[in-house]
Every structure is written in C-alpha cells, then in structure tokens.
C-alpha cells in the first residue's frame, strides 16, 4: 500500500504529541520504519521532513560514566538498564564499550545490584518456613504456622 507524505508525517507528529519527544523507530505504531526509509530515503530524512531536530549525538565514556555516578549519588542506588535507556535511548552505548551492564557499573565505580538466584516454588516455601521457625523460636508468643 502506498502512503502519502502527509499521512506518514502526521503519524510522526501525533507520536510527538503523545510522547512529548521526537519519536524513535521503536515508538512507531501504524507504519514500520522500513516504510519511512523507503518513502523518505532514511529515518532521519523523515524526521527532518516532519520538522524534528535530528540529534544524533555521540557520548564520551566519561559522559556516560558521569551520568551513572550522578544517578547513584542522587538516588542512592545504581541505575537500572531501563533508567539508562530513558536517558540515552540505546544499550549499544554501554554494550559496545564495556560488554554488559555489570561491567559498566563497575567501570563507573558504583555498586552492582545483587543477582539473586532463581528459586523454585518449593525452595521459596522452604526458605519461608525456615524464617518463620527462626522467628517463632525467638519469640515467647505462639502463633500458628500455616502451610499451603
């Protein structure tokens, strides 16, 4: 199906209003990025035609690591990958430099969140019972232990 320039650009403008920012390829709802590329020659050309700033920016290692340190100091914990994506839009920025998120956090000198082991339902119940029994042992009051 052939779409008009106006139709495609209006969709981008609708997304801009909805998102409050220039849309990315991931934000597309009605048409795919390939449609824009075929129609305008590239994704950036479509954004330019829609009167959006095309802000392809490269970041230095220190800008990325500084943002992570600042986030840590402001929030009291390390940022998640989701926090990073909200700021920088792309995980390639750290994956291409440091390999993975844990290495990136280490490079920034902030704590890496603990990775908890995946437990089966039975293991979770065993741990819960163990904790309840510990608490029961340390209290003088008696309470019922309910196991499903």
Tab-separated table of C-alpha atoms in Angstrom:
chain	number	residue	atom	x	y	z
A	1	UNK	CA	0.000	0.000	0.000
A	2	UNK	CA	1.272	3.467	-0.837
A	3	UNK	CA	1.018	6.143	1.842
A	4	UNK	CA	1.170	9.880	1.259
A	5	UNK	CA	3.923	12.070	2.717
A	6	UNK	CA	1.287	13.883	4.713
A	7	UNK	CA	-0.122	10.680	6.213
A	8	UNK	CA	3.293	9.407	7.313
A	9	UNK	CA	4.440	12.763	8.682
A	10	UNK	CA	1.158	13.262	10.551
A	11	UNK	CA	1.727	9.947	12.284
A	12	UNK	CA	5.156	11.145	13.449
A	13	UNK	CA	3.623	14.395	14.704
A	14	UNK	CA	0.882	12.503	16.562
A	15	UNK	CA	3.539	10.387	18.231
A	16	UNK	CA	5.474	13.520	19.165
A	17	UNK	CA	2.389	14.936	20.887
A	18	UNK	CA	1.683	11.633	22.628
A	19	UNK	CA	5.292	11.042	23.784
A	20	UNK	CA	6.415	14.612	24.375
A	21	UNK	CA	9.627	13.965	22.410
A	22	UNK	CA	10.865	13.094	18.957
A	23	UNK	CA	9.674	9.552	18.224
A	24	UNK	CA	12.129	6.723	17.666
A	25	UNK	CA	11.690	3.744	15.366
A	26	UNK	CA	10.587	1.712	18.393
A	27	UNK	CA	7.721	4.122	19.015
A	28	UNK	CA	6.074	3.563	15.636
A	29	UNK	CA	2.518	2.276	15.811
A	30	UNK	CA	0.783	2.469	12.422
A	31	UNK	CA	3.710	2.161	10.000
A	32	UNK	CA	7.070	0.446	10.297
A	33	UNK	CA	10.468	2.112	9.977
A	34	UNK	CA	11.009	0.479	6.591
A	35	UNK	CA	8.026	2.372	5.206
A	36	UNK	CA	9.619	5.667	6.267
A	37	UNK	CA	13.017	4.644	4.877
A	38	UNK	CA	11.543	3.615	1.523
A	39	UNK	CA	9.439	6.746	1.348
A	40	UNK	CA	11.958	9.379	2.523
A	41	UNK	CA	15.300	7.667	1.908
A	42	UNK	CA	16.144	7.287	5.610
A	43	UNK	CA	14.612	7.525	9.062
A	44	UNK	CA	16.467	10.793	9.732
A	45	UNK	CA	15.154	12.288	6.486
A	46	UNK	CA	11.606	11.516	7.651
A	47	UNK	CA	12.297	13.248	10.977
A	48	UNK	CA	13.730	16.272	9.164
A	49	UNK	CA	10.663	16.434	6.864
A	50	UNK	CA	8.470	16.384	9.995
A	51	UNK	CA	10.459	19.402	11.305
A	52	UNK	CA	12.058	17.486	14.166
A	53	UNK	CA	15.610	18.001	15.306
A	54	UNK	CA	17.765	15.076	14.345
A	55	UNK	CA	20.103	14.892	17.248
A	56	UNK	CA	22.452	12.004	16.554
A	57	UNK	CA	24.903	12.585	19.377
A	58	UNK	CA	27.931	10.631	20.408
A	59	UNK	CA	28.807	10.415	24.076
A	60	UNK	CA	32.240	10.102	25.606
A	61	UNK	CA	32.973	7.354	28.106
A	62	UNK	CA	33.232	9.996	30.816
A	63	UNK	CA	29.805	11.479	29.975
A	64	UNK	CA	28.188	8.051	30.283
A	65	UNK	CA	30.053	7.073	33.449
A	66	UNK	CA	29.450	10.539	34.922
A	67	UNK	CA	25.714	10.185	34.347
A	68	UNK	CA	25.771	6.805	36.126
A	69	UNK	CA	27.703	8.265	39.098
A	70	UNK	CA	25.356	11.240	39.287
A	71	UNK	CA	22.309	8.952	39.212
A	72	UNK	CA	23.843	6.871	42.014
A	73	UNK	CA	24.590	9.948	44.138
A	74	UNK	CA	21.146	11.436	43.538
A	75	UNK	CA	19.026	8.303	44.029
A	76	UNK	CA	21.148	6.308	46.481
A	77	UNK	CA	21.310	3.251	44.237
A	78	UNK	CA	22.725	2.198	40.904
A	79	UNK	CA	20.638	2.915	37.823
A	80	UNK	CA	18.963	0.042	36.027
A	81	UNK	CA	19.294	-0.602	32.318
A	82	UNK	CA	15.783	0.846	31.975
A	83	UNK	CA	16.972	4.079	33.618
A	84	UNK	CA	19.882	4.163	31.172
A	85	UNK	CA	17.598	3.641	28.175
A	86	UNK	CA	15.331	6.502	29.317
A	87	UNK	CA	18.365	8.785	29.262
A	88	UNK	CA	20.408	7.518	26.318
A	89	UNK	CA	17.830	5.564	24.242
A	90	UNK	CA	20.219	2.734	23.358
A	91	UNK	CA	22.045	-0.056	25.191
A	92	UNK	CA	24.696	-0.212	22.451
A	93	UNK	CA	26.364	2.769	24.109
A	94	UNK	CA	27.494	0.608	27.022
A	95	UNK	CA	27.469	-2.845	25.414
A	96	UNK	CA	29.971	-1.841	22.724
A	97	UNK	CA	32.301	-0.289	25.316
A	98	UNK	CA	32.073	-2.460	28.430
A	99	UNK	CA	30.238	-5.589	27.286
A	100	UNK	CA	27.375	-5.690	29.777
A	101	UNK	CA	25.595	-3.627	32.418
A	102	UNK	CA	27.517	-5.046	35.395
A	103	UNK	CA	30.857	-4.180	33.785
A	104	UNK	CA	29.560	-0.682	33.025
A	105	UNK	CA	28.544	-0.107	36.647
A	106	UNK	CA	31.932	-1.411	37.834
A	107	UNK	CA	33.698	0.935	35.399
A	108	UNK	CA	31.674	3.833	36.860
A	109	UNK	CA	32.687	2.756	40.365
A	110	UNK	CA	29.156	2.235	41.663
A	111	UNK	CA	27.741	-0.848	43.307
A	112	UNK	CA	26.397	-3.617	41.150
A	113	UNK	CA	22.990	-4.803	42.255
A	114	UNK	CA	22.996	-8.281	43.669
A	115	UNK	CA	21.885	-11.047	41.393
A	116	UNK	CA	19.576	-13.295	43.346
A	117	UNK	CA	19.354	-16.947	42.423
A	118	UNK	CA	16.177	-18.177	40.786
A	119	UNK	CA	14.339	-20.376	43.261
A	120	UNK	CA	11.709	-22.980	42.603
A	121	UNK	CA	8.382	-22.653	44.380
A	122	UNK	CA	9.423	-25.455	46.736
A	123	UNK	CA	12.705	-23.713	47.592
A	124	UNK	CA	10.861	-20.449	48.293
A	125	UNK	CA	8.430	-22.221	50.630
A	126	UNK	CA	11.328	-23.971	52.401
A	127	UNK	CA	13.076	-20.649	52.964
A	128	UNK	CA	9.866	-19.028	54.179
A	129	UNK	CA	9.200	-21.864	56.636
A	130	UNK	CA	12.810	-21.629	57.837
A	131	UNK	CA	12.411	-17.902	58.528
A	132	UNK	CA	9.067	-18.363	60.287
A	133	UNK	CA	10.544	-21.081	62.508
A	134	UNK	CA	13.503	-18.841	63.389
A	135	UNK	CA	11.150	-16.018	64.368
A	136	UNK	CA	8.945	-18.402	66.318
A	137	UNK	CA	11.929	-19.734	68.233
A	138	UNK	CA	12.969	-16.212	69.231
A	139	UNK	CA	9.508	-15.113	70.420
A	140	UNK	CA	7.717	-16.126	73.574
A	141	UNK	CA	4.314	-15.850	71.963
A	142	UNK	CA	2.981	-18.770	69.995
A	143	UNK	CA	1.413	-18.413	66.580
A	144	UNK	CA	0.054	-20.831	64.068
A	145	UNK	CA	2.191	-21.903	61.143
A	146	UNK	CA	0.098	-22.198	58.025
A	147	UNK	CA	1.461	-24.166	55.095
A	148	UNK	CA	-0.499	-24.249	51.869
